[in-house]
């Protein structure tokens, strides 16, 4: 496992003699490397892409994405759906650094060969940086909308709006390194959908928790379904073609008295 400056490594969970360790960088305050080690002769190393936080993407209904980078800074871009609707982008009209925008206010304009698209700001914030490559390479938005084709970064209050929390989507690119590893995939799903305790007053245990995975191939959706079902999660597919999404969910936790009441009703 590669070392990181000022980093610490600690175990998260263990399943069938396999231990999962996360190396956390003190500077980035996000997992940097994940390693799976066990009694088997093999060990697997997964490096998370620099600048990305697996599961940190949120999508709007108008097909912008927002990534919380931590410390009150967010990154904005457009989804693959928006990119396909636009076609090849030939010019990006981006805001100036220091400009402020309200939630869902137009923050950028993308001009394609035959169409023009407006980009809305998912949160209220102040622009601190625009993607410098887009001035000479606007087509990056077309060919890598979720990565190198990001549009801008802005400072915000650090709180993800509730409407975005309901549309938490993870694109395939963010988890492709763990799709074939059942243990790592299950650990990721449990991290995203932790079991809610009824004695936690800050959590609504009656609300169904979900995470959406996009861009998966048919056999990959099957692997996620098997991995999720084994740890008590359910899955459902929505959409068709390239826009098909897999929704993984944890149903609201039932208290013992609720289970007893349901059993009595069935007996009656």
Short mmCIF file of C-alpha atoms in Angstrom, two decimals:
data_model
loop_
_atom_site.label_atom_id
_atom_site.label_comp_id
_atom_site.label_asym_id
_atom_site.label_seq_id
_atom_site.Cartn_x
_atom_site.Cartn_y
_atom_site.Cartn_z
CA UNK A 1 0.00 0.00 0.00
CA UNK A 2 1.45 3.33 -1.04
CA UNK A 3 2.03 5.77 1.76
CA UNK A 4 0.57 9.24 1.97
CA UNK A 5 2.06 12.12 3.98
CA UNK A 6 0.36 12.60 7.35
CA UNK A 7 -1.84 9.61 6.65
CA UNK A 8 -3.24 6.99 8.97
CA UNK A 9 -4.54 3.51 8.24
CA UNK A 10 -7.32 1.84 10.16
CA UNK A 11 -9.64 -1.18 9.73
CA UNK A 12 -13.29 -0.63 8.88
CA UNK A 13 -14.82 -4.10 8.77
CA UNK A 14 -14.01 -7.77 8.40
CA UNK A 15 -15.90 -10.50 6.53
CA UNK A 16 -14.78 -14.12 6.19
CA UNK A 17 -11.21 -13.47 7.24
CA UNK A 18 -10.92 -10.49 4.90
CA UNK A 19 -10.05 -7.12 6.42
CA UNK A 20 -10.80 -3.80 4.77
CA UNK A 21 -8.39 -0.98 5.50
CA UNK A 22 -8.70 2.66 4.50
CA UNK A 23 -5.74 4.99 4.35
CA UNK A 24 -7.00 8.48 5.08
CA UNK A 25 -4.99 11.56 4.17
CA UNK A 26 -5.06 14.17 6.92
CA UNK A 27 -4.88 16.95 4.34
CA UNK A 28 -7.63 15.72 2.01
CA UNK A 29 -9.88 14.32 4.79
CA UNK A 30 -11.22 11.68 2.43
CA UNK A 31 -10.29 8.04 1.78
CA UNK A 32 -7.28 7.94 -0.55
CA UNK A 33 -6.52 4.25 -0.90
CA UNK A 34 -8.42 1.10 -0.11
CA UNK A 35 -6.74 -2.26 0.37
CA UNK A 36 -8.27 -5.67 0.89
CA UNK A 37 -6.09 -8.13 2.78
CA UNK A 38 -6.96 -11.62 4.01
CA UNK A 39 -5.85 -15.15 4.67
CA UNK A 40 -5.85 -15.91 0.94
CA UNK A 41 -2.65 -15.59 -1.03
CA UNK A 42 -4.00 -12.56 -2.87
CA UNK A 43 -4.48 -8.98 -1.89
CA UNK A 44 -6.11 -6.27 -3.91
CA UNK A 45 -5.35 -2.58 -4.09
CA UNK A 46 -7.82 0.02 -5.29
CA UNK A 47 -6.74 3.61 -5.80
CA UNK A 48 -9.55 6.16 -5.82
CA UNK A 49 -9.12 8.79 -8.50
CA UNK A 50 -7.49 11.98 -7.29
CA UNK A 51 -9.98 14.78 -6.67
CA UNK A 52 -12.96 12.45 -6.55
CA UNK A 53 -14.97 11.23 -3.60
CA UNK A 54 -16.78 7.99 -4.40
CA UNK A 55 -20.50 8.59 -3.89
CA UNK A 56 -20.06 12.36 -3.69
CA UNK A 57 -22.00 13.23 -6.85
CA UNK A 58 -25.52 14.66 -6.74
CA UNK A 59 -27.65 15.20 -9.85
CA UNK A 60 -30.38 17.77 -10.47
CA UNK A 61 -33.56 17.23 -12.47
CA UNK A 62 -32.09 19.53 -15.11
CA UNK A 63 -29.06 17.23 -15.42
CA UNK A 64 -26.32 19.20 -13.70
CA UNK A 65 -24.08 17.34 -11.27
CA UNK A 66 -22.65 18.68 -8.05
CA UNK A 67 -19.70 17.25 -6.14
CA UNK A 68 -19.04 18.17 -2.54
CA UNK A 69 -15.25 18.44 -2.23
CA UNK A 70 -15.36 19.26 1.47
CA UNK A 71 -14.40 22.44 3.33
CA UNK A 72 -17.31 24.32 1.76
CA UNK A 73 -16.19 23.87 -1.84
CA UNK A 74 -18.24 22.22 -4.60
CA UNK A 75 -17.68 21.35 -8.25
CA UNK A 76 -20.28 21.63 -11.01
CA UNK A 77 -20.66 19.93 -14.37
CA UNK A 78 -23.30 18.41 -16.64
CA UNK A 79 -24.51 14.82 -16.77
CA UNK A 80 -24.02 12.37 -19.61
CA UNK A 81 -27.72 12.75 -20.42
CA UNK A 82 -27.30 16.51 -20.91
CA UNK A 83 -24.15 15.96 -22.95
CA UNK A 84 -25.93 13.59 -25.35
CA UNK A 85 -28.79 16.06 -25.74
CA UNK A 86 -26.40 18.91 -26.53
CA UNK A 87 -24.03 17.15 -28.88
CA UNK A 88 -20.48 18.40 -29.33
CA UNK A 89 -19.85 21.56 -27.31
CA UNK A 90 -17.88 24.23 -29.21
CA UNK A 91 -17.95 27.11 -26.72
CA UNK A 92 -18.38 27.48 -22.95
CA UNK A 93 -19.61 30.77 -21.56
CA UNK A 94 -18.47 30.60 -17.95
CA UNK A 95 -18.86 33.11 -15.09
CA UNK A 96 -16.13 35.27 -13.61
CA UNK A 97 -14.42 34.34 -10.37
CA UNK A 98 -16.10 36.09 -7.45
CA UNK A 99 -19.59 36.12 -9.00
CA UNK A 100 -22.41 34.89 -6.77
CA UNK A 101 -25.35 32.79 -7.91
CA UNK A 102 -28.54 31.59 -6.31
CA UNK A 103 -29.82 28.06 -6.27
CA UNK A 104 -31.00 26.98 -9.76
CA UNK A 105 -29.91 30.30 -11.25
CA UNK A 106 -28.22 30.08 -14.67
CA UNK A 107 -24.49 29.96 -14.00
CA UNK A 108 -23.08 28.98 -17.41
CA UNK A 109 -24.08 28.58 -21.05
CA UNK A 110 -22.84 25.82 -23.35
CA UNK A 111 -22.98 26.31 -27.11
CA UNK A 112 -23.01 23.19 -29.28
CA UNK A 113 -23.07 22.83 -33.05
CA UNK A 114 -26.86 23.07 -33.27
CA UNK A 115 -28.06 23.81 -29.75
CA UNK A 116 -27.43 26.01 -26.73
CA UNK A 117 -27.83 24.78 -23.17
CA UNK A 118 -28.08 26.63 -19.87
CA UNK A 119 -26.42 25.26 -16.75
CA UNK A 120 -28.11 25.93 -13.42
CA UNK A 121 -26.30 26.25 -10.11
CA UNK A 122 -27.40 23.42 -7.78
CA UNK A 123 -26.57 25.51 -4.69
CA UNK A 124 -26.15 29.13 -3.64
CA UNK A 125 -22.49 30.06 -3.78
CA UNK A 126 -19.59 32.15 -5.08
CA UNK A 127 -17.42 31.11 -8.03
CA UNK A 128 -13.80 30.51 -7.03
CA UNK A 129 -12.49 28.80 -10.16
CA UNK A 130 -13.52 27.90 -13.69
CA UNK A 131 -12.03 25.02 -15.67
CA UNK A 132 -9.11 26.70 -17.50
CA UNK A 133 -8.93 24.00 -20.18
CA UNK A 134 -12.40 24.70 -21.51
CA UNK A 135 -11.34 27.96 -23.16
CA UNK A 136 -9.21 26.06 -25.69
CA UNK A 137 -10.80 22.60 -25.29
CA UNK A 138 -14.58 23.05 -24.92
CA UNK A 139 -15.12 19.56 -26.36
CA UNK A 140 -13.95 18.15 -23.01
CA UNK A 141 -17.51 18.74 -21.83
CA UNK A 142 -18.69 16.40 -24.59
CA UNK A 143 -16.12 13.65 -24.17
CA UNK A 144 -15.61 13.66 -20.40
CA UNK A 145 -18.59 15.46 -18.80
CA UNK A 146 -18.19 13.75 -15.42
CA UNK A 147 -14.43 14.17 -15.08
CA UNK A 148 -12.12 16.45 -17.08
CA UNK A 149 -15.07 18.36 -18.53
CA UNK A 150 -16.12 19.89 -15.21
CA UNK A 151 -17.22 23.53 -15.52
CA UNK A 152 -16.45 25.40 -12.30
CA UNK A 153 -15.88 25.29 -8.57
CA UNK A 154 -17.68 27.46 -6.06
CA UNK A 155 -17.70 28.17 -2.35
CA UNK A 156 -20.96 27.35 -0.56
CA UNK A 157 -22.13 26.86 3.01
CA UNK A 158 -21.16 23.19 3.02
CA UNK A 159 -24.73 21.92 3.42
CA UNK A 160 -26.16 19.76 0.65
CA UNK A 161 -29.74 20.91 -0.11
CA UNK A 162 -32.40 18.36 0.74
CA UNK A 163 -33.58 18.13 -2.87
CA UNK A 164 -30.08 17.05 -3.91
CA UNK A 165 -29.82 14.47 -1.16
CA UNK A 166 -32.81 12.71 -2.67
CA UNK A 167 -30.98 12.45 -6.00
CA UNK A 168 -27.70 10.97 -4.88
CA UNK A 169 -26.26 9.24 -7.96
CA UNK A 170 -22.99 7.43 -8.43
CA UNK A 171 -21.80 7.04 -12.05
CA UNK A 172 -20.08 3.85 -13.15
CA UNK A 173 -16.74 5.63 -13.52
CA UNK A 174 -16.62 6.14 -9.76
CA UNK A 175 -17.00 2.48 -8.81
CA UNK A 176 -15.70 0.53 -11.80
CA UNK A 177 -12.63 -0.50 -9.77
CA UNK A 178 -14.72 -2.44 -7.23
CA UNK A 179 -17.54 -3.86 -9.34
CA UNK A 180 -15.86 -7.26 -9.66
CA UNK A 181 -14.96 -7.42 -5.96
CA UNK A 182 -17.99 -8.45 -3.94
CA UNK A 183 -16.48 -7.65 -0.53
CA UNK A 184 -15.36 -4.16 -1.57
CA UNK A 185 -18.69 -3.48 -3.29
CA UNK A 186 -20.64 -4.52 -0.20
CA UNK A 187 -18.47 -2.33 2.02
CA UNK A 188 -19.14 0.62 -0.29
CA UNK A 189 -22.90 0.01 -0.24
CA UNK A 190 -22.96 -0.31 3.55
CA UNK A 191 -21.02 2.94 3.84
CA UNK A 192 -23.54 4.71 1.62
CA UNK A 193 -26.59 3.07 3.22
CA UNK A 194 -25.71 2.50 6.88
CA UNK A 195 -28.30 0.91 9.14
CA UNK A 196 -30.22 3.59 11.02
CA UNK A 197 -30.65 3.12 14.75
CA UNK A 198 -34.00 3.96 16.29
CA UNK A 199 -32.33 5.55 19.31
CA UNK A 200 -30.61 8.14 17.14
CA UNK A 201 -32.79 11.21 17.46
CA UNK A 202 -31.15 12.89 14.46
CA UNK A 203 -32.20 10.20 11.99
CA UNK A 204 -35.62 9.47 10.52
CA UNK A 205 -35.74 5.67 10.61
CA UNK A 206 -39.07 5.64 8.74
CA UNK A 207 -37.55 7.13 5.59
CA UNK A 208 -36.30 4.76 2.91
CA UNK A 209 -32.63 5.34 2.07
CA UNK A 210 -31.55 4.96 -1.55
CA UNK A 211 -28.52 5.34 -3.78
CA UNK A 212 -28.66 5.35 -7.58
CA UNK A 213 -25.98 3.79 -9.78
CA UNK A 214 -25.87 4.90 -13.41
CA UNK A 215 -24.07 3.71 -16.52
CA UNK A 216 -23.80 0.06 -15.45
CA UNK A 217 -23.79 -2.74 -17.99
CA UNK A 218 -26.36 -5.52 -17.71
CA UNK A 219 -24.03 -8.04 -16.08
CA UNK A 220 -22.72 -5.34 -13.71
CA UNK A 221 -26.24 -4.59 -12.51
CA UNK A 222 -26.55 -8.30 -11.83
CA UNK A 223 -23.36 -8.30 -9.72
CA UNK A 224 -24.59 -5.32 -7.70
CA UNK A 225 -27.96 -7.00 -7.17
CA UNK A 226 -26.36 -10.17 -5.80
CA UNK A 227 -23.96 -8.23 -3.56
CA UNK A 228 -26.73 -5.97 -2.23
CA UNK A 229 -29.20 -8.79 -1.58
CA UNK A 230 -26.60 -10.67 0.48
CA UNK A 231 -26.37 -7.77 2.95
CA UNK A 232 -30.09 -7.08 3.23
CA UNK A 233 -30.47 -4.35 0.61
CA UNK A 234 -32.92 -4.32 -2.30
CA UNK A 235 -32.45 -3.21 -5.90
CA UNK A 236 -34.67 -2.02 -8.75
CA UNK A 237 -33.89 -0.93 -12.31
CA UNK A 238 -35.43 2.14 -13.92
CA UNK A 239 -35.19 3.62 -17.39
CA UNK A 240 -33.98 2.03 -20.61
CA UNK A 241 -30.95 1.95 -22.86
CA UNK A 242 -27.95 4.08 -21.89
CA UNK A 243 -30.02 5.94 -19.29
CA UNK A 244 -30.94 2.82 -17.32
CA UNK A 245 -30.29 3.25 -13.58
CA UNK A 246 -30.03 0.79 -10.72
CA UNK A 247 -31.50 1.96 -7.42
CA UNK A 248 -30.20 0.28 -4.26
CA UNK A 249 -32.26 0.89 -1.15
CA UNK A 250 -32.54 0.06 2.53
CA UNK A 251 -36.12 -0.17 3.71
CA UNK A 252 -37.15 1.62 6.91
CA UNK A 253 -36.18 -0.36 9.97
CA UNK A 254 -39.06 -2.10 11.71
CA UNK A 255 -39.19 -2.11 15.46
CA UNK A 256 -39.90 -5.42 17.27
CA UNK A 257 -43.43 -4.32 18.21
CA UNK A 258 -44.15 -3.52 14.54
CA UNK A 259 -43.08 -7.02 13.51
CA UNK A 260 -45.26 -8.56 16.23
CA UNK A 261 -48.28 -6.52 15.11
CA UNK A 262 -47.80 -7.58 11.48
CA UNK A 263 -47.48 -11.22 12.54
CA UNK A 264 -50.68 -11.02 14.57
CA UNK A 265 -52.52 -9.52 11.60
CA UNK A 266 -51.35 -12.36 9.39
CA UNK A 267 -52.46 -14.93 11.98
CA UNK A 268 -55.90 -13.33 12.13
#
